[in-house]
């Protein structure tokens, strides 16, 4: 059995003498201080959040950082466990009647008083890569729009993004966010891919689009910068764990000269 254990929002990993990391594995819990009743079993793995600072022999690593330290399947499972722990801790009582919520399946709970059922909710967000062809350029879509949002923890720049609102389709969210954040009209909207984003319970749906019309008009309550960049002048970018970065790399890799 693999043990996806957390201390606060950090994943606890086993570090080998050669410096490599792995998810601890074995029949019994690798952290002796952890009480049996705190352990959840999901999808054939065990997961728990540890209160105690004493989690030896494991090492705490920020979940996002673990992307670079463990294999992709384990990183994804760690994300799923983190989301389910977060959901579990935030649904102790029924929001309708205050009754105690009890587990009814691996991913659902039922209220012990009124019978109301709840499942984990995802916060769905869209992200859109916008490109344009600069005047006189022989290369199509040689420029990419990147923005810096106030919520970014570092100085990197990324794409326009935002949460889906009630009653909206994903496409409507994209058009609205682009207009709100940078005041531009876009065209040729296409689906790129999606990514589970367990920080703490997100689903990121990624699109690509081309600039249609308008001048950049910054939404200053949310953004500090929005600018067009060529491939050879890119600023600091999001890390490779994100679909945001995958879209930038994809754009940079597929820039080809016309025949
Ligand atoms: Zn209830």
XYZ file of C-alpha atoms and ligand atoms in Angstrom:
260
model
C 0.000 0.000 0.000
C 1.211 3.525 -0.813
C 0.897 6.217 1.841
C -0.001 9.729 0.664
C 0.523 11.644 3.887
C 0.425 15.403 4.346
C 1.589 17.858 6.949
C -0.355 21.064 6.376
C -0.216 21.358 2.565
C 3.059 19.541 2.192
C 3.406 15.981 0.944
C 5.522 13.650 3.075
C 8.043 11.686 1.032
C 10.766 9.157 1.705
C 14.200 10.401 0.751
C 16.724 7.773 -0.342
C 20.464 8.075 0.473
C 21.086 9.139 -3.150
C 18.768 12.132 -2.649
C 15.823 10.848 -4.709
C 12.288 10.930 -3.322
C 9.423 8.441 -3.377
C 5.974 7.946 -1.892
C 6.337 5.679 1.177
C 5.052 2.146 0.694
C 4.350 -0.770 3.057
C 1.745 -2.634 5.086
C 1.866 -0.318 8.085
C 1.816 3.474 8.352
C 5.360 4.862 8.056
C 4.598 7.572 10.645
C 4.037 5.966 14.035
C 2.392 9.013 15.646
C -0.578 8.839 13.252
C -3.773 7.474 14.779
C -5.607 4.704 12.942
C -8.912 6.652 12.775
C -7.229 9.541 10.915
C -6.332 7.317 7.962
C -8.567 7.333 4.865
C -8.374 4.631 2.245
C -9.159 5.781 -1.292
C -8.521 4.069 -4.631
C -6.337 1.450 -2.951
C -4.025 3.965 -1.268
C -3.961 5.406 2.233
C -4.056 9.134 2.924
C -4.109 11.340 6.009
C -3.117 14.779 7.241
C -0.734 14.714 10.174
C -1.041 17.336 12.901
C 2.192 16.491 14.664
C 5.475 18.078 13.618
C 7.046 14.681 14.190
C 6.696 12.834 10.917
C 10.097 11.198 10.783
C 11.446 9.372 8.816
C 9.628 11.329 6.072
C 10.453 14.713 4.540
C 7.828 17.408 3.858
C 7.765 18.815 0.311
C 5.261 21.352 -1.102
C 2.747 19.386 -3.188
C 3.454 21.416 -6.306
C 7.203 20.895 -5.884
C 6.632 17.136 -5.710
C 5.794 17.264 -9.462
C 9.529 17.486 -10.057
C 10.464 14.792 -7.512
C 8.157 11.796 -7.995
C 6.641 10.013 -10.993
C 3.623 11.542 -12.717
C 1.152 8.858 -11.582
C 2.115 9.393 -7.937
C 1.933 13.187 -8.326
C -1.598 12.884 -9.729
C -2.662 10.513 -6.949
C -1.156 12.867 -4.359
C -3.282 15.653 -5.866
C -6.423 13.519 -5.692
C -5.684 12.638 -2.055
C -5.055 16.306 -1.210
C -8.418 17.279 -2.755
C -10.289 14.524 -0.936
C -8.698 15.392 2.413
C -9.613 19.056 1.872
C -13.190 18.052 0.996
C -13.411 15.708 3.972
C -12.210 18.382 6.397
C -14.667 20.937 4.998
C -17.768 18.749 5.094
C -17.818 17.577 8.714
C -21.349 18.876 9.206
C -24.387 19.224 6.957
C -24.749 22.768 5.594
C -28.568 22.366 5.543
C -29.310 21.075 9.061
C -25.980 20.978 10.930
C -26.078 17.196 11.362
C -22.930 15.125 11.352
C -21.867 13.973 7.874
C -20.969 10.316 7.550
C -19.040 8.626 4.792
C -21.381 6.757 2.412
C -18.826 5.869 -0.285
C -15.209 6.721 -1.053
C -16.298 9.998 -2.619
C -19.620 10.800 -0.996
C -21.067 11.574 2.415
C -24.577 11.490 3.781
C -26.036 13.601 6.591
C -26.865 11.445 9.628
C -29.954 13.597 10.334
C -31.597 14.710 7.063
C -29.975 12.289 4.624
C -28.560 15.030 2.380
C -25.745 13.719 0.191
C -22.625 15.620 -0.830
C -19.803 14.928 -3.266
C -16.510 16.774 -3.743
C -17.018 19.998 -5.712
C -14.537 21.307 -8.231
C -13.792 24.977 -8.784
C -13.638 25.135 -12.588
C -11.436 27.753 -14.187
C -10.521 28.499 -17.787
C -7.169 29.623 -19.089
C -6.574 30.888 -22.631
C -3.442 31.287 -24.689
C -3.873 34.282 -26.999
C -1.544 34.787 -29.937
C -1.405 37.285 -32.794
C 0.536 37.918 -35.959
C 2.530 41.121 -35.687
C 2.417 43.509 -38.678
C 4.713 42.331 -41.489
C 5.673 39.090 -39.743
C 6.292 36.131 -42.076
C 5.373 33.815 -39.179
C 1.756 33.328 -38.136
C 1.010 33.961 -34.464
C 4.554 35.113 -33.701
C 3.427 36.990 -30.580
C 1.847 35.722 -27.375
C -0.076 37.745 -24.809
C 1.138 37.216 -21.250
C -0.149 38.848 -18.097
C 0.892 39.174 -14.491
C -1.953 38.790 -12.013
C -1.836 40.202 -8.507
C -2.496 36.704 -7.147
C 0.730 35.297 -8.659
C 3.204 34.544 -5.883
C 6.265 35.139 -8.050
C 7.115 37.601 -10.812
C 6.254 35.268 -13.721
C 3.739 35.998 -16.453
C 1.051 33.702 -17.793
C -2.254 33.632 -19.665
C -5.595 35.262 -18.994
C -7.559 32.957 -16.682
C -10.605 33.007 -14.451
C -13.299 31.012 -12.723
C -16.429 29.825 -14.475
C -19.493 31.617 -13.131
C -22.936 30.131 -12.558
C -24.884 29.771 -15.785
C -21.871 30.139 -18.083
C -20.430 27.789 -20.671
C -16.648 27.409 -20.726
C -16.486 29.386 -23.983
C -18.545 32.231 -22.529
C -16.182 32.382 -19.551
C -13.186 32.684 -21.868
C -14.681 35.556 -23.920
C -15.833 37.343 -20.753
C -12.522 36.995 -18.909
C -10.491 38.179 -21.898
C -12.734 41.215 -22.353
C -12.729 42.012 -18.606
C -9.009 41.528 -17.982
C -7.438 42.954 -21.136
C -10.290 44.457 -23.196
C -9.602 42.372 -26.307
C -11.817 40.442 -28.707
C -10.529 37.000 -29.658
C -11.366 34.472 -32.405
C -10.653 30.854 -33.391
C -11.176 29.585 -29.856
C -10.055 25.957 -29.564
C -9.850 23.426 -26.753
C -6.271 22.618 -25.727
C -6.619 20.293 -22.728
C -7.401 20.234 -19.041
C -5.617 19.614 -15.801
C -6.622 18.738 -12.281
C -5.359 21.554 -10.060
C -5.517 20.421 -6.431
C -4.768 23.852 -4.903
C -7.134 23.138 -3.229
C -9.845 21.743 -5.545
C -9.557 23.099 -9.065
C -10.083 21.918 -12.610
C -8.239 24.045 -15.159
C -9.652 23.943 -18.697
C -7.251 25.316 -21.279
C -7.986 26.926 -24.636
C -6.083 28.636 -27.409
C -7.344 31.637 -29.355
C -6.167 34.296 -31.775
C -6.375 38.032 -31.319
C -9.238 39.604 -33.225
C -9.449 43.293 -32.327
C -8.985 45.944 -29.664
C -6.180 47.592 -27.690
C -4.952 46.184 -24.377
C -6.933 47.753 -21.533
C -5.721 46.406 -18.210
C -8.137 45.433 -15.447
C -6.054 47.031 -12.731
C -7.866 45.409 -9.821
C -6.627 41.991 -10.996
C -3.605 42.504 -13.256
C -0.394 44.475 -12.994
C 0.833 43.823 -16.533
C -0.274 42.576 -19.954
C 2.057 42.561 -22.912
C 2.706 40.893 -26.285
C 5.947 38.898 -26.462
C 7.918 37.238 -29.232
C 9.515 33.847 -28.630
C 12.986 35.387 -28.138
C 11.897 37.913 -25.494
C 9.782 35.846 -23.127
C 9.676 36.911 -19.470
C 9.810 34.565 -16.479
C 7.238 31.799 -17.070
C 5.108 29.518 -14.867
C 6.750 26.219 -13.864
C 6.410 23.110 -16.016
C 3.885 21.495 -13.665
C 1.192 23.796 -15.059
C -0.876 23.506 -18.229
C -0.179 27.241 -18.579
C 3.484 26.460 -19.219
C 2.653 23.519 -21.466
C 0.663 25.901 -23.696
C 3.548 28.374 -23.875
C 6.045 25.594 -24.694
C 3.640 24.201 -27.295
C 3.400 27.622 -28.946
C 7.167 28.171 -28.857
C 7.844 24.680 -30.273
C 5.413 24.970 -33.174
C 6.521 28.347 -34.481
C 7.437 27.481 -38.078
C 8.444 29.661 -40.966
C 5.983 29.721 -43.880
C 6.795 27.764 -47.058
Zn -28.566 17.464 7.177
